[in-house]
Amino acid sequence: MEKQDLAIILVHGAWGDGSHWRHIIPILDKAGYAVRAVQNPLTSPEDDINKTIDLIDAQEGKVLLVGHSYGGTVITGAGNHDKVVGLVYIAAFAPDEGDSVISIFDRRERTSGAASIYPDAKAFLWIKYSQFHAAFCHDLSEDDGLVMSLTQKPSHAKCFQEKTQTPAWKTRPSWYQVSDQDHVIPPVTEKEMAEAIRARKIIHLDASHTSMSSHPQEVAALILEAAEECVTAQI
């Protein structure tokens, strides 16, 4: 397989959209890969997995999926597609069969970021505007945090409640980046998930939950390493 035969699809998490990858996209593009970023509705895992599969179907060759946060749940499902050759988790949920986001949160005391989440009247979940910077992206500037806060895309409670079916990481190679200063997912939980999926490589960054924004070079390097391995090993 050649570089041009592999597409890297970036899958955003809760409270965000494809623009959360804005610092990563140029790096991957300059490396010679086809790069795509899905825009998921954040209405349920099934809806988001199907939307991601639509983008996978649109690619001519093989696909490397990269998921951030709740996007890890999405790639765990969508990764069973026969075009997918690898999975990269960026401070992400990597659920096993029967797991949900809530069940993973419940493994230990909720983080300060998780405590700032609240539902609206239609069961969509938000992060409190006044707490968003501290909860989600404390290693970015206050202005960047303000923009992320005010443009956040809420996620329906189903995204957190529904259980995972067959996890793709059982049959696909995976890579994992742990954010050691994460205020949303406990770093120890991220480490446990990375080990449980037997990630080929695990890296730790002194980063918030939005590591792809605060440490784009390091995150992109992990993605490119995974892509190169998929190309050369013809996984």
Coordinates of C-alpha atoms in Angstrom, one line a residue:
M1 CA 0.0 0.0 0.0
E2 CA 1.2 3.5 -0.8
K3 CA 0.6 6.7 1.2
Q4 CA -2.0 7.9 -1.3
D5 CA -4.0 4.7 -0.8
L6 CA -4.6 5.5 2.9
A7 CA -7.0 8.1 4.1
I8 CA -6.9 9.4 7.7
I9 CA -10.3 10.2 9.1
L10 CA -10.5 12.4 12.2
V11 CA -13.5 11.9 14.5
H12 CA -14.3 14.6 17.0
G13 CA -15.7 14.1 20.4
A14 CA -18.5 15.6 22.5
W15 CA -18.9 19.3 22.7
G16 CA -16.9 19.8 19.5
D17 CA -16.9 19.3 15.8
G18 CA -14.3 18.7 13.0
S19 CA -12.7 22.1 13.6
H20 CA -11.2 20.7 16.8
W21 CA -8.6 19.1 14.5
R22 CA -7.6 22.4 12.9
H23 CA -4.0 22.2 14.2
I24 CA -3.6 18.6 13.1
I25 CA -5.0 18.7 9.6
P26 CA -2.2 20.8 8.0
I27 CA 0.5 18.5 9.5
L28 CA -1.1 15.3 8.1
D29 CA -1.9 16.9 4.8
K30 CA 1.7 18.1 4.3
A31 CA 2.9 14.5 5.1
G32 CA 1.1 13.4 1.9
Y33 CA -2.0 11.7 3.3
A34 CA -5.6 12.2 2.3
V35 CA -7.2 13.7 5.4
R36 CA -10.9 14.0 6.2
A37 CA -12.7 15.2 9.3
V38 CA -16.2 13.9 10.0
Q39 CA -19.0 16.2 11.3
N40 CA -21.0 13.9 13.6
P41 CA -24.5 14.9 14.9
L42 CA -23.7 13.8 18.5
T43 CA -27.2 12.4 18.8
S44 CA -26.3 8.7 19.6
P45 CA -23.5 6.3 19.1
E46 CA -25.4 4.6 16.3
D47 CA -26.0 7.9 14.5
D48 CA -22.4 9.0 14.9
I49 CA -21.0 5.6 13.8
N50 CA -23.3 5.6 10.7
K51 CA -22.2 9.1 9.8
T52 CA -18.6 8.1 10.1
I53 CA -19.2 5.0 8.1
D54 CA -20.6 7.2 5.3
L55 CA -17.3 9.0 5.2
I56 CA -15.4 5.7 5.2
D57 CA -17.5 4.5 2.3
A58 CA -16.6 7.6 0.4
Q59 CA -12.9 6.8 0.4
E60 CA -11.3 4.8 -2.4
G61 CA -8.7 3.0 -0.4
K62 CA -8.0 2.0 3.2
V63 CA -8.7 4.1 6.2
L64 CA -7.0 4.9 9.5
L65 CA -9.5 6.2 12.1
V66 CA -8.5 8.7 14.8
G67 CA -10.9 9.5 17.6
H68 CA -10.8 12.1 20.3
S69 CA -12.7 11.7 23.6
Y70 CA -16.2 10.3 22.8
G71 CA -14.9 10.0 19.3
G72 CA -13.1 6.9 20.6
T73 CA -16.5 5.2 21.2
V74 CA -17.4 6.1 17.6
I75 CA -14.2 4.6 16.0
T76 CA -14.5 1.6 18.2
G77 CA -17.8 0.8 16.4
A78 CA -17.1 2.2 12.9
G79 CA -13.7 0.6 12.9
N80 CA -15.2 -2.8 12.1
H81 CA -15.7 -1.6 8.5
D82 CA -13.5 -3.6 6.1
K83 CA -11.7 -0.6 4.9
V84 CA -10.4 0.3 8.3
V85 CA -6.8 -0.8 9.0
G86 CA -6.0 0.9 12.3
L87 CA -7.4 3.0 15.2
V88 CA -5.7 5.9 17.0
Y89 CA -7.2 7.1 20.3
I90 CA -6.5 10.6 21.5
A91 CA -7.4 11.0 25.2
A92 CA -10.4 8.9 24.2
F93 CA -12.8 6.3 25.4
A94 CA -11.9 2.8 24.2
P95 CA -14.9 0.8 25.4
D96 CA -15.1 -2.9 25.5
E97 CA -18.3 -4.8 24.6
G98 CA -21.1 -3.8 27.0
D99 CA -19.3 -0.7 28.1
S100 CA -20.8 2.8 27.9
V101 CA -19.2 6.2 28.4
I102 CA -21.1 6.4 31.8
S103 CA -20.0 3.0 32.9
I104 CA -16.4 4.0 32.2
F105 CA -16.8 7.3 34.1
D106 CA -18.3 5.3 37.0
R107 CA -15.1 3.3 37.5
R108 CA -13.9 6.1 39.9
E109 CA -14.8 9.4 41.3
R110 CA -15.9 11.9 38.6
T111 CA -13.4 14.5 37.5
S112 CA -14.0 18.3 37.9
G113 CA -14.7 18.5 34.2
A114 CA -17.3 15.7 34.3
A115 CA -18.9 17.5 37.2
S116 CA -19.4 20.6 35.1
I117 CA -21.7 18.7 32.6
Y118 CA -25.4 19.4 32.8
P119 CA -28.5 18.4 30.7
D120 CA -31.0 20.7 29.0
A121 CA -34.7 20.1 28.6
K122 CA -34.2 17.9 25.5
A123 CA -31.5 15.6 27.2
F124 CA -28.6 17.2 25.4
L125 CA -25.5 17.6 27.6
W126 CA -23.5 20.8 27.9
I127 CA -20.4 21.9 29.8
K128 CA -21.1 25.1 31.8
Y129 CA -19.8 28.0 29.9
S130 CA -18.0 29.5 33.0
Q131 CA -16.2 26.2 33.7
F132 CA -15.4 25.1 30.1
H133 CA -11.8 26.5 30.0
A134 CA -10.8 24.9 33.3
A135 CA -12.7 21.6 32.5
F136 CA -11.8 21.0 28.9
C137 CA -8.8 23.0 27.7
H138 CA -7.0 24.6 30.6
D139 CA -3.6 24.5 28.8
L140 CA -5.0 26.8 26.0
S141 CA -5.3 30.5 26.2
E142 CA -8.4 32.0 27.8
D143 CA -9.5 33.4 24.4
D144 CA -9.2 29.9 22.8
G145 CA -11.1 28.5 25.8
L146 CA -13.8 31.1 25.4
V147 CA -14.3 30.3 21.7
M148 CA -14.5 26.5 22.4
S149 CA -16.9 27.2 25.2
L150 CA -19.3 29.4 23.2
T151 CA -19.2 27.2 20.1
Q152 CA -19.5 23.9 21.9
K153 CA -21.9 21.4 20.3
P154 CA -24.0 19.6 22.9
S155 CA -24.2 15.8 22.9
H156 CA -27.3 13.9 23.6
A157 CA -27.4 11.7 26.7
K158 CA -27.7 8.6 24.5
C159 CA -24.1 9.2 23.5
F160 CA -23.1 8.5 27.1
Q161 CA -25.7 5.8 27.9
E162 CA -25.7 3.4 25.0
K163 CA -23.5 0.3 25.3
T164 CA -20.8 -0.7 22.8
Q165 CA -21.3 -3.8 20.7
T166 CA -18.3 -5.5 19.0
P167 CA -15.2 -3.4 19.6
A168 CA -13.0 -2.9 16.5
W169 CA -9.8 -2.8 18.6
K170 CA -10.1 -6.5 19.1
T171 CA -9.3 -7.1 15.4
R172 CA -7.5 -3.8 14.4
P173 CA -4.1 -2.5 15.6
S174 CA -4.4 0.6 17.8
W175 CA -2.4 3.4 19.3
Y176 CA -3.2 5.6 22.3
Q177 CA -2.3 9.0 23.6
V178 CA -2.9 9.6 27.4
S179 CA -3.4 13.2 28.6
D180 CA -1.8 13.3 32.0
Q181 CA -3.6 16.6 33.0
D182 CA -7.0 15.6 31.7
H183 CA -9.9 17.1 33.7
V184 CA -12.6 15.2 31.8
I185 CA -11.5 11.5 31.6
P186 CA -9.2 10.5 34.6
P187 CA -5.7 9.9 33.2
V188 CA -5.5 6.6 35.1
T189 CA -8.7 5.5 33.3
E190 CA -7.1 6.4 29.9
K191 CA -4.0 4.4 30.8
E192 CA -6.2 1.4 31.8
M193 CA -8.0 1.6 28.5
A194 CA -4.8 1.9 26.5
E195 CA -3.4 -1.2 28.2
A196 CA -6.7 -3.1 27.8
I197 CA -6.8 -2.6 24.1
R198 CA -3.1 -3.7 23.9
A199 CA -2.2 -0.5 22.0
R200 CA 0.9 -0.9 19.9
K201 CA 2.2 2.4 21.3
I202 CA 1.1 4.5 24.2
I203 CA 2.4 8.0 24.7
H204 CA 1.8 10.4 27.6
L205 CA 1.5 14.1 27.2
D206 CA 1.4 16.8 29.9
A207 CA -1.8 18.0 28.3
S208 CA -5.5 18.8 29.0
H209 CA -8.3 16.9 27.4
T210 CA -7.8 18.9 24.2
S211 CA -4.3 17.6 23.6
M212 CA -4.6 17.9 19.8
S213 CA -4.9 21.7 20.2
S214 CA -2.3 22.2 22.9
H215 CA 0.2 19.6 21.6
P216 CA -0.5 19.2 17.9
Q217 CA 3.0 18.2 16.9
E218 CA 3.2 15.3 19.3
V219 CA -0.3 14.1 18.5
A220 CA 0.3 14.4 14.8
A221 CA 3.5 12.5 15.2
L222 CA 1.7 9.5 16.8
I223 CA -1.0 9.6 14.0
L224 CA 1.7 9.6 11.3
E225 CA 3.6 6.8 13.0
A226 CA 0.4 4.7 13.0
A227 CA -0.2 5.6 9.4
E228 CA 3.3 4.7 8.3
E229 CA 3.1 1.4 10.1
C230 CA -0.3 0.7 8.3
V231 CA 1.3 1.5 5.0
T232 CA 4.5 -0.3 5.3
A233 CA 3.1 -3.4 7.1
Q234 CA 0.1 -3.5 4.8
I235 CA -2.1 -4.3 7.7

